[in-house]
Amino acid sequence: MKNKLIYSFFLTLIFAFAIVGCEEEGVLPIDIPTAISFNLAADNLSVQPGGSEYMVEIQSTTASTSDRSYSITLNEDESSGVSGEYSISGTAITIPAGALKGSASISFDYDAIPLGVSRKLVFDLNEITDGSFLNTTRTSFTLNYSAFCPYNEVVVTFTFVDNFPEEAYWQLFDNSDDTLLEGDGYDSTGDCYLDLAGSTKVFCLQSGEYKFFVGDCYGDGGVGFELSSGGTLLASSAGVAGFGEEFIFTLP
């Protein structure tokens, strides 16, 4: 009985050393499964003046000896991005041979993105057909983007105290009386800069003195506003009189 125990003990030792030796030589027949996913689940981008570029990345758990391409789709139902604000380089992302990541670029047009507005693009990774499998934790990617103001972000909120908001308009001038910005479009007579696109506007202005004119096409007043920057009230009115009033404000 004692001899059998000793014999079993030696067999166990031999088996253990054999396994260790194989691990050290790297010859164990264990394959790492290949999973494909987006590199991130979500990210944020502040689009800079002049435009910005963002690289959407997908990753693999293993490298390959050849290029691999995977397709992505913009989920339009989940996205709030507006055409013209961005352009996508392609809907296929290639992971080069020997690499673990691949990317596609998205270019953003700063001038096309309204200030003070946050939008998002949602991408889905399509079905994998090369034998790999999808990492279910990151089959979609959300990019939140907004325009960055490098100067003073100025917000004006209008309040319409009568039943004719279509009569209201506004104009922004610099200290040389040059028109910088004004309401959207004209009425049928071409006399007024109608501002029907909403009651809040956001400007990005450098330091200096400005004039803000709030008018009423009919001449009976009635539109009020508050203009502020960084929580500081710059100018306001409960309702301009007559055809309108001019307000002067200064940004540091």
PDB file of C-alpha atoms in Angstrom:
ATOM      1  CA  MET A   1       0.000   0.000   0.000  1.00  0.00           C
ATOM      2  CA  LYS A   2       2.812   2.364   0.903  1.00  0.00           C
ATOM      3  CA  ASN A   3       4.537   1.697  -2.437  1.00  0.00           C
ATOM      4  CA  LYS A   4       1.326   2.505  -4.333  1.00  0.00           C
ATOM      5  CA  LEU A   5       1.037   5.845  -2.560  1.00  0.00           C
ATOM      6  CA  ILE A   6       4.636   6.726  -3.375  1.00  0.00           C
ATOM      7  CA  TYR A   7       4.097   5.711  -7.007  1.00  0.00           C
ATOM      8  CA  SER A   8       0.943   7.858  -7.297  1.00  0.00           C
ATOM      9  CA  PHE A   9       2.771  10.803  -5.769  1.00  0.00           C
ATOM     10  CA  PHE A  10       5.586  10.596  -8.338  1.00  0.00           C
ATOM     11  CA  LEU A  11       3.103  10.334 -11.223  1.00  0.00           C
ATOM     12  CA  THR A  12       1.366  13.493 -10.005  1.00  0.00           C
ATOM     13  CA  LEU A  13       4.674  15.356  -9.822  1.00  0.00           C
ATOM     14  CA  ILE A  14       5.630  14.281 -13.341  1.00  0.00           C
ATOM     15  CA  PHE A  15       2.248  15.429 -14.702  1.00  0.00           C
ATOM     16  CA  ALA A  16       2.530  18.786 -12.954  1.00  0.00           C
ATOM     17  CA  PHE A  17       6.052  19.417 -14.291  1.00  0.00           C
ATOM     18  CA  ALA A  18       4.889  18.512 -17.791  1.00  0.00           C
ATOM     19  CA  ILE A  19       2.107  21.115 -17.665  1.00  0.00           C
ATOM     20  CA  VAL A  20       4.455  23.821 -16.327  1.00  0.00           C
ATOM     21  CA  GLY A  21       6.988  23.013 -19.023  1.00  0.00           C
ATOM     22  CA  CYS A  22       4.373  23.365 -21.733  1.00  0.00           C
ATOM     23  CA  GLU A  23       3.176  26.697 -20.341  1.00  0.00           C
ATOM     24  CA  GLU A  24       6.734  28.028 -20.276  1.00  0.00           C
ATOM     25  CA  GLU A  25       7.287  26.979 -23.874  1.00  0.00           C
ATOM     26  CA  GLY A  26       3.946  28.510 -24.935  1.00  0.00           C
ATOM     27  CA  VAL A  27       2.682  25.385 -26.647  1.00  0.00           C
ATOM     28  CA  LEU A  28      -0.632  24.922 -24.856  1.00  0.00           C
ATOM     29  CA  PRO A  29      -3.353  24.706 -27.556  1.00  0.00           C
ATOM     30  CA  ILE A  30      -5.487  27.549 -26.126  1.00  0.00           C
ATOM     31  CA  ASP A  31      -7.025  30.041 -28.585  1.00  0.00           C
ATOM     32  CA  ILE A  32      -8.043  33.493 -27.358  1.00  0.00           C
ATOM     33  CA  PRO A  33     -11.519  34.273 -28.738  1.00  0.00           C
ATOM     34  CA  THR A  34     -11.751  37.309 -31.034  1.00  0.00           C
ATOM     35  CA  ALA A  35     -14.277  39.902 -29.938  1.00  0.00           C
ATOM     36  CA  ILE A  36     -15.050  43.124 -31.838  1.00  0.00           C
ATOM     37  CA  SER A  37     -16.507  46.254 -30.256  1.00  0.00           C
ATOM     38  CA  PHE A  38     -16.359  50.030 -30.213  1.00  0.00           C
ATOM     39  CA  ASN A  39     -13.427  51.327 -28.201  1.00  0.00           C
ATOM     40  CA  LEU A  40     -15.780  53.494 -26.090  1.00  0.00           C
ATOM     41  CA  ALA A  41     -19.474  53.462 -25.271  1.00  0.00           C
ATOM     42  CA  ALA A  42     -19.725  57.279 -25.317  1.00  0.00           C
ATOM     43  CA  ASP A  43     -17.617  60.430 -25.587  1.00  0.00           C
ATOM     44  CA  ASN A  44     -17.978  64.235 -25.696  1.00  0.00           C
ATOM     45  CA  LEU A  45     -16.568  66.697 -28.225  1.00  0.00           C
ATOM     46  CA  SER A  46     -16.336  70.490 -28.039  1.00  0.00           C
ATOM     47  CA  VAL A  47     -16.083  71.601 -31.660  1.00  0.00           C
ATOM     48  CA  GLN A  48     -13.456  74.337 -31.983  1.00  0.00           C
ATOM     49  CA  PRO A  49     -13.601  77.436 -34.219  1.00  0.00           C
ATOM     50  CA  GLY A  50     -12.373  76.387 -37.638  1.00  0.00           C
ATOM     51  CA  GLY A  51     -13.827  72.905 -37.176  1.00  0.00           C
ATOM     52  CA  SER A  52     -12.792  69.692 -35.443  1.00  0.00           C
ATOM     53  CA  GLU A  53     -12.188  66.072 -36.378  1.00  0.00           C
ATOM     54  CA  TYR A  54     -13.081  63.050 -34.260  1.00  0.00           C
ATOM     55  CA  MET A  55     -11.882  59.469 -34.773  1.00  0.00           C
ATOM     56  CA  VAL A  56     -14.458  56.742 -34.096  1.00  0.00           C
ATOM     57  CA  GLU A  57     -12.562  53.588 -33.085  1.00  0.00           C
ATOM     58  CA  ILE A  58     -13.382  49.906 -32.990  1.00  0.00           C
ATOM     59  CA  GLN A  59     -11.132  47.331 -31.371  1.00  0.00           C
ATOM     60  CA  SER A  60     -10.379  43.621 -31.476  1.00  0.00           C
ATOM     61  CA  THR A  61      -9.137  41.361 -28.697  1.00  0.00           C
ATOM     62  CA  THR A  62      -6.668  39.713 -31.089  1.00  0.00           C
ATOM     63  CA  ALA A  63      -4.498  40.761 -34.008  1.00  0.00           C
ATOM     64  CA  SER A  64      -4.706  39.220 -37.460  1.00  0.00           C
ATOM     65  CA  THR A  65      -2.222  38.628 -40.252  1.00  0.00           C
ATOM     66  CA  SER A  66      -4.541  40.443 -42.697  1.00  0.00           C
ATOM     67  CA  ASP A  67      -6.682  43.571 -42.762  1.00  0.00           C
ATOM     68  CA  ARG A  68     -10.197  43.240 -41.357  1.00  0.00           C
ATOM     69  CA  SER A  69     -13.118  45.540 -42.204  1.00  0.00           C
ATOM     70  CA  TYR A  70     -16.291  46.037 -40.195  1.00  0.00           C
ATOM     71  CA  SER A  71     -19.276  48.206 -41.036  1.00  0.00           C
ATOM     72  CA  ILE A  72     -20.974  50.758 -38.808  1.00  0.00           C
ATOM     73  CA  THR A  73     -24.346  52.466 -39.228  1.00  0.00           C
ATOM     74  CA  LEU A  74     -25.500  55.871 -38.052  1.00  0.00           C
ATOM     75  CA  ASN A  75     -28.632  55.283 -35.990  1.00  0.00           C
ATOM     76  CA  GLU A  76     -30.748  58.148 -37.272  1.00  0.00           C
ATOM     77  CA  ASP A  77     -33.627  57.420 -34.893  1.00  0.00           C
ATOM     78  CA  GLU A  78     -31.352  57.862 -31.860  1.00  0.00           C
ATOM     79  CA  SER A  79     -29.193  60.681 -33.265  1.00  0.00           C
ATOM     80  CA  SER A  80     -29.959  64.403 -33.088  1.00  0.00           C
ATOM     81  CA  GLY A  81     -27.117  65.622 -35.303  1.00  0.00           C
ATOM     82  CA  VAL A  82     -28.091  67.806 -38.240  1.00  0.00           C
ATOM     83  CA  SER A  83     -26.870  67.214 -41.780  1.00  0.00           C
ATOM     84  CA  GLY A  84     -24.313  69.847 -42.754  1.00  0.00           C
ATOM     85  CA  GLU A  85     -22.873  70.086 -39.261  1.00  0.00           C
ATOM     86  CA  TYR A  86     -20.743  66.967 -39.784  1.00  0.00           C
ATOM     87  CA  SER A  87     -19.444  64.586 -42.439  1.00  0.00           C
ATOM     88  CA  ILE A  88     -18.350  60.959 -41.983  1.00  0.00           C
ATOM     89  CA  SER A  89     -15.383  59.535 -43.898  1.00  0.00           C
ATOM     90  CA  GLY A  90     -17.057  56.169 -44.421  1.00  0.00           C
ATOM     91  CA  THR A  91     -19.239  53.439 -42.970  1.00  0.00           C
ATOM     92  CA  ALA A  92     -16.520  50.764 -42.974  1.00  0.00           C
ATOM     93  CA  ILE A  93     -13.701  50.688 -40.431  1.00  0.00           C
ATOM     94  CA  THR A  94     -10.569  48.683 -41.204  1.00  0.00           C
ATOM     95  CA  ILE A  95      -8.342  47.178 -38.530  1.00  0.00           C
ATOM     96  CA  PRO A  96      -4.928  46.852 -40.245  1.00  0.00           C
ATOM     97  CA  ALA A  97      -2.967  43.594 -40.184  1.00  0.00           C
ATOM     98  CA  GLY A  98      -1.132  43.188 -36.898  1.00  0.00           C
ATOM     99  CA  ALA A  99      -3.189  45.917 -35.189  1.00  0.00           C
ATOM    100  CA  LEU A 100      -5.908  45.814 -32.574  1.00  0.00           C
ATOM    101  CA  LYS A 101      -7.718  49.039 -33.535  1.00  0.00           C
ATOM    102  CA  GLY A 102      -9.140  50.798 -36.571  1.00  0.00           C
ATOM    103  CA  SER A 103     -10.897  54.133 -36.996  1.00  0.00           C
ATOM    104  CA  ALA A 104     -13.085  56.339 -39.187  1.00  0.00           C
ATOM    105  CA  SER A 105     -13.079  60.142 -39.038  1.00  0.00           C
ATOM    106  CA  ILE A 106     -15.948  62.573 -38.508  1.00  0.00           C
ATOM    107  CA  SER A 107     -15.398  66.210 -39.488  1.00  0.00           C
ATOM    108  CA  PHE A 108     -17.440  68.963 -37.825  1.00  0.00           C
ATOM    109  CA  ASP A 109     -18.226  72.400 -39.285  1.00  0.00           C
ATOM    110  CA  TYR A 110     -18.054  74.893 -36.402  1.00  0.00           C
ATOM    111  CA  ASP A 111     -19.952  77.617 -38.258  1.00  0.00           C
ATOM    112  CA  ALA A 112     -22.893  75.294 -38.948  1.00  0.00           C
ATOM    113  CA  ILE A 113     -23.443  74.311 -35.300  1.00  0.00           C
ATOM    114  CA  PRO A 114     -25.611  76.691 -33.252  1.00  0.00           C
ATOM    115  CA  LEU A 115     -24.057  77.870 -30.002  1.00  0.00           C
ATOM    116  CA  GLY A 116     -25.667  76.660 -26.803  1.00  0.00           C
ATOM    117  CA  VAL A 117     -27.011  73.494 -28.440  1.00  0.00           C
ATOM    118  CA  SER A 118     -25.863  69.951 -27.671  1.00  0.00           C
ATOM    119  CA  ARG A 119     -26.370  67.212 -30.236  1.00  0.00           C
ATOM    120  CA  LYS A 120     -25.433  63.547 -30.486  1.00  0.00           C
ATOM    121  CA  LEU A 121     -24.512  60.928 -33.076  1.00  0.00           C
ATOM    122  CA  VAL A 122     -25.238  57.279 -32.284  1.00  0.00           C
ATOM    123  CA  PHE A 123     -23.448  54.524 -34.227  1.00  0.00           C
ATOM    124  CA  ASP A 124     -24.206  50.810 -34.293  1.00  0.00           C
ATOM    125  CA  LEU A 125     -21.685  48.096 -35.092  1.00  0.00           C
ATOM    126  CA  ASN A 126     -23.213  45.784 -37.689  1.00  0.00           C
ATOM    127  CA  GLU A 127     -23.253  41.997 -37.750  1.00  0.00           C
ATOM    128  CA  ILE A 128     -19.828  40.337 -37.732  1.00  0.00           C
ATOM    129  CA  THR A 129     -19.361  37.764 -40.516  1.00  0.00           C
ATOM    130  CA  ASP A 130     -15.700  36.727 -40.215  1.00  0.00           C
ATOM    131  CA  GLY A 131     -16.084  34.281 -37.322  1.00  0.00           C
ATOM    132  CA  SER A 132     -15.465  36.853 -34.593  1.00  0.00           C
ATOM    133  CA  PHE A 133     -18.217  37.849 -32.215  1.00  0.00           C
ATOM    134  CA  LEU A 134     -19.619  41.144 -30.960  1.00  0.00           C
ATOM    135  CA  ASN A 135     -18.694  42.328 -27.508  1.00  0.00           C
ATOM    136  CA  THR A 136     -22.240  43.034 -26.306  1.00  0.00           C
ATOM    137  CA  THR A 137     -21.111  45.702 -23.826  1.00  0.00           C
ATOM    138  CA  ARG A 138     -20.119  48.119 -26.639  1.00  0.00           C
ATOM    139  CA  THR A 139     -22.115  47.383 -29.777  1.00  0.00           C
ATOM    140  CA  SER A 140     -23.079  51.063 -30.036  1.00  0.00           C
ATOM    141  CA  PHE A 141     -21.223  54.345 -29.588  1.00  0.00           C
ATOM    142  CA  THR A 142     -22.636  57.795 -28.747  1.00  0.00           C
ATOM    143  CA  LEU A 143     -20.744  61.001 -29.528  1.00  0.00           C
ATOM    144  CA  ASN A 144     -22.152  64.145 -27.904  1.00  0.00           C
ATOM    145  CA  TYR A 145     -20.986  67.341 -29.590  1.00  0.00           C
ATOM    146  CA  SER A 146     -21.460  71.089 -29.225  1.00  0.00           C
ATOM    147  CA  ALA A 147     -19.773  74.265 -30.484  1.00  0.00           C
ATOM    148  CA  PHE A 148     -17.159  75.747 -28.148  1.00  0.00           C
ATOM    149  CA  CYS A 149     -17.047  79.516 -27.588  1.00  0.00           C
ATOM    150  CA  PRO A 150     -13.453  80.718 -26.940  1.00  0.00           C
ATOM    151  CA  TYR A 151     -14.630  84.219 -25.978  1.00  0.00           C
ATOM    152  CA  ASN A 152     -17.755  85.388 -24.128  1.00  0.00           C
ATOM    153  CA  GLU A 153     -20.900  83.308 -24.509  1.00  0.00           C
ATOM    154  CA  VAL A 154     -23.826  85.729 -24.508  1.00  0.00           C
ATOM    155  CA  VAL A 155     -27.409  84.530 -24.156  1.00  0.00           C
ATOM    156  CA  VAL A 156     -30.487  86.585 -24.981  1.00  0.00           C
ATOM    157  CA  THR A 157     -33.956  85.368 -24.043  1.00  0.00           C
ATOM    158  CA  PHE A 158     -37.008  87.076 -25.493  1.00  0.00           C
ATOM    159  CA  THR A 159     -40.430  87.337 -23.880  1.00  0.00           C
ATOM    160  CA  PHE A 160     -43.438  88.253 -25.975  1.00  0.00           C
ATOM    161  CA  VAL A 161     -45.920  90.271 -23.982  1.00  0.00           C
ATOM    162  CA  ASP A 162     -48.483  90.591 -26.764  1.00  0.00           C
ATOM    163  CA  ASN A 163     -49.982  88.161 -29.256  1.00  0.00           C
ATOM    164  CA  PHE A 164     -47.773  89.208 -32.161  1.00  0.00           C
ATOM    165  CA  PRO A 165     -44.280  87.712 -31.724  1.00  0.00           C
ATOM    166  CA  GLU A 166     -43.834  87.790 -35.493  1.00  0.00           C
ATOM    167  CA  GLU A 167     -43.486  91.592 -35.231  1.00  0.00           C
ATOM    168  CA  ALA A 168     -40.328  91.330 -33.115  1.00  0.00           C
ATOM    169  CA  TYR A 169     -36.800  91.532 -34.489  1.00  0.00           C
ATOM    170  CA  TRP A 170     -33.283  92.244 -33.248  1.00  0.00           C
ATOM    171  CA  GLN A 171     -29.907  93.452 -34.489  1.00  0.00           C
ATOM    172  CA  LEU A 172     -26.440  93.315 -32.916  1.00  0.00           C
ATOM    173  CA  PHE A 173     -23.811  95.989 -33.736  1.00  0.00           C
ATOM    174  CA  ASP A 174     -20.200  96.499 -32.740  1.00  0.00           C
ATOM    175  CA  ASN A 175     -18.911  99.861 -31.497  1.00  0.00           C
ATOM    176  CA  SER A 176     -18.400 100.986 -35.110  1.00  0.00           C
ATOM    177  CA  ASP A 177     -22.095 100.446 -35.827  1.00  0.00           C
ATOM    178  CA  ASP A 178     -21.323  97.543 -38.146  1.00  0.00           C
ATOM    179  CA  THR A 179     -24.046  94.893 -38.102  1.00  0.00           C
ATOM    180  CA  LEU A 180     -22.707  91.650 -36.685  1.00  0.00           C
ATOM    181  CA  LEU A 181     -25.875  89.566 -36.371  1.00  0.00           C
ATOM    182  CA  GLU A 182     -29.576  89.973 -36.925  1.00  0.00           C
ATOM    183  CA  GLY A 183     -32.855  88.080 -36.893  1.00  0.00           C
ATOM    184  CA  ASP A 184     -33.644  85.283 -39.336  1.00  0.00           C
ATOM    185  CA  GLY A 185     -35.113  86.299 -42.703  1.00  0.00           C
ATOM    186  CA  TYR A 186     -37.469  89.093 -43.772  1.00  0.00           C
ATOM    187  CA  ASP A 187     -41.208  89.600 -43.827  1.00  0.00           C
ATOM    188  CA  SER A 188     -43.194  89.956 -47.048  1.00  0.00           C
ATOM    189  CA  THR A 189     -42.442  93.697 -47.283  1.00  0.00           C
ATOM    190  CA  GLY A 190     -38.709  93.302 -46.669  1.00  0.00           C
ATOM    191  CA  ASP A 191     -38.843  95.762 -43.791  1.00  0.00           C
ATOM    192  CA  CYS A 192     -38.227  93.566 -40.754  1.00  0.00           C
ATOM    193  CA  TYR A 193     -35.721  90.981 -39.651  1.00  0.00           C
ATOM    194  CA  LEU A 194     -38.184  88.452 -38.331  1.00  0.00           C
ATOM    195  CA  ASP A 195     -37.029  86.169 -35.567  1.00  0.00           C
ATOM    196  CA  LEU A 196     -39.394  83.212 -35.545  1.00  0.00           C
ATOM    197  CA  ALA A 197     -36.846  80.466 -34.862  1.00  0.00           C
ATOM    198  CA  GLY A 198     -37.166  80.556 -31.084  1.00  0.00           C
ATOM    199  CA  SER A 199     -37.099  82.804 -28.058  1.00  0.00           C
ATOM    200  CA  THR A 200     -33.430  82.217 -27.095  1.00  0.00           C
ATOM    201  CA  LYS A 201     -30.258  83.113 -28.996  1.00  0.00           C
ATOM    202  CA  VAL A 202     -26.616  82.477 -28.099  1.00  0.00           C
ATOM    203  CA  PHE A 203     -23.710  84.608 -29.362  1.00  0.00           C
ATOM    204  CA  CYS A 204     -19.940  84.188 -29.056  1.00  0.00           C
ATOM    205  CA  LEU A 205     -18.453  87.674 -28.720  1.00  0.00           C
ATOM    206  CA  GLN A 206     -14.983  89.033 -28.043  1.00  0.00           C
ATOM    207  CA  SER A 207     -14.333  91.660 -25.384  1.00  0.00           C
ATOM    208  CA  GLY A 208     -15.570  95.146 -26.273  1.00  0.00           C
ATOM    209  CA  GLU A 209     -18.606  97.390 -26.499  1.00  0.00           C
ATOM    210  CA  TYR A 210     -21.751  96.366 -28.391  1.00  0.00           C
ATOM    211  CA  LYS A 211     -25.169  97.715 -29.255  1.00  0.00           C
ATOM    212  CA  PHE A 212     -28.240  95.519 -29.168  1.00  0.00           C
ATOM    213  CA  PHE A 213     -31.383  96.775 -30.863  1.00  0.00           C
ATOM    214  CA  VAL A 214     -34.758  95.165 -30.211  1.00  0.00           C
ATOM    215  CA  GLY A 215     -37.514  96.351 -32.531  1.00  0.00           C
ATOM    216  CA  ASP A 216     -41.183  95.954 -33.337  1.00  0.00           C
ATOM    217  CA  CYS A 217     -42.266  96.115 -36.974  1.00  0.00           C
ATOM    218  CA  TYR A 218     -45.746  97.416 -36.211  1.00  0.00           C
ATOM    219  CA  GLY A 219     -44.486 100.119 -33.908  1.00  0.00           C
ATOM    220  CA  ASP A 220     -46.518  99.266 -30.826  1.00  0.00           C
ATOM    221  CA  GLY A 221     -43.650  97.674 -28.843  1.00  0.00           C
ATOM    222  CA  GLY A 222     -44.326  94.718 -26.637  1.00  0.00           C
ATOM    223  CA  VAL A 223     -41.257  92.457 -26.831  1.00  0.00           C
ATOM    224  CA  GLY A 224     -39.090  92.086 -23.717  1.00  0.00           C
ATOM    225  CA  PHE A 225     -35.692  90.444 -23.277  1.00  0.00           C
ATOM    226  CA  GLU A 226     -32.816  89.620 -20.945  1.00  0.00           C
ATOM    227  CA  LEU A 227     -29.240  89.583 -22.224  1.00  0.00           C
ATOM    228  CA  SER A 228     -26.579  87.984 -20.019  1.00  0.00           C
ATOM    229  CA  SER A 229     -23.113  86.431 -20.049  1.00  0.00           C
ATOM    230  CA  GLY A 230     -21.685  84.063 -17.460  1.00  0.00           C
ATOM    231  CA  GLY A 231     -24.602  84.728 -15.145  1.00  0.00           C
ATOM    232  CA  THR A 232     -24.172  88.528 -15.330  1.00  0.00           C
ATOM    233  CA  LEU A 233     -27.127  90.548 -16.617  1.00  0.00           C
ATOM    234  CA  LEU A 234     -25.920  92.918 -19.347  1.00  0.00           C
ATOM    235  CA  ALA A 235     -29.176  94.491 -20.525  1.00  0.00           C
ATOM    236  CA  SER A 236     -32.908  93.882 -20.195  1.00  0.00           C
ATOM    237  CA  SER A 237     -36.352  95.303 -20.847  1.00  0.00           C
ATOM    238  CA  ALA A 238     -39.829  94.298 -19.746  1.00  0.00           C
ATOM    239  CA  GLY A 239     -41.031  95.456 -23.166  1.00  0.00           C
ATOM    240  CA  VAL A 240     -39.511  97.889 -25.651  1.00  0.00           C
ATOM    241  CA  ALA A 241     -41.544 100.915 -26.651  1.00  0.00           C
ATOM    242  CA  GLY A 242     -42.707 101.945 -30.109  1.00  0.00           C
ATOM    243  CA  PHE A 243     -40.623 100.718 -32.999  1.00  0.00           C
ATOM    244  CA  GLY A 244     -37.817  99.605 -30.687  1.00  0.00           C
ATOM    245  CA  GLU A 245     -34.962 100.574 -28.432  1.00  0.00           C
ATOM    246  CA  GLU A 246     -31.161 100.342 -28.457  1.00  0.00           C
ATOM    247  CA  PHE A 247     -29.139  99.010 -25.538  1.00  0.00           C
ATOM    248  CA  ILE A 248     -25.372  99.315 -25.026  1.00  0.00           C
ATOM    249  CA  PHE A 249     -23.373  96.679 -23.142  1.00  0.00           C
ATOM    250  CA  THR A 250     -19.691  95.920 -22.572  1.00  0.00           C
ATOM    251  CA  LEU A 251     -17.895  92.575 -22.349  1.00  0.00           C
ATOM    252  CA  PRO A 252     -14.624  92.347 -20.382  1.00  0.00           C
TER     253      PRO A 252
END
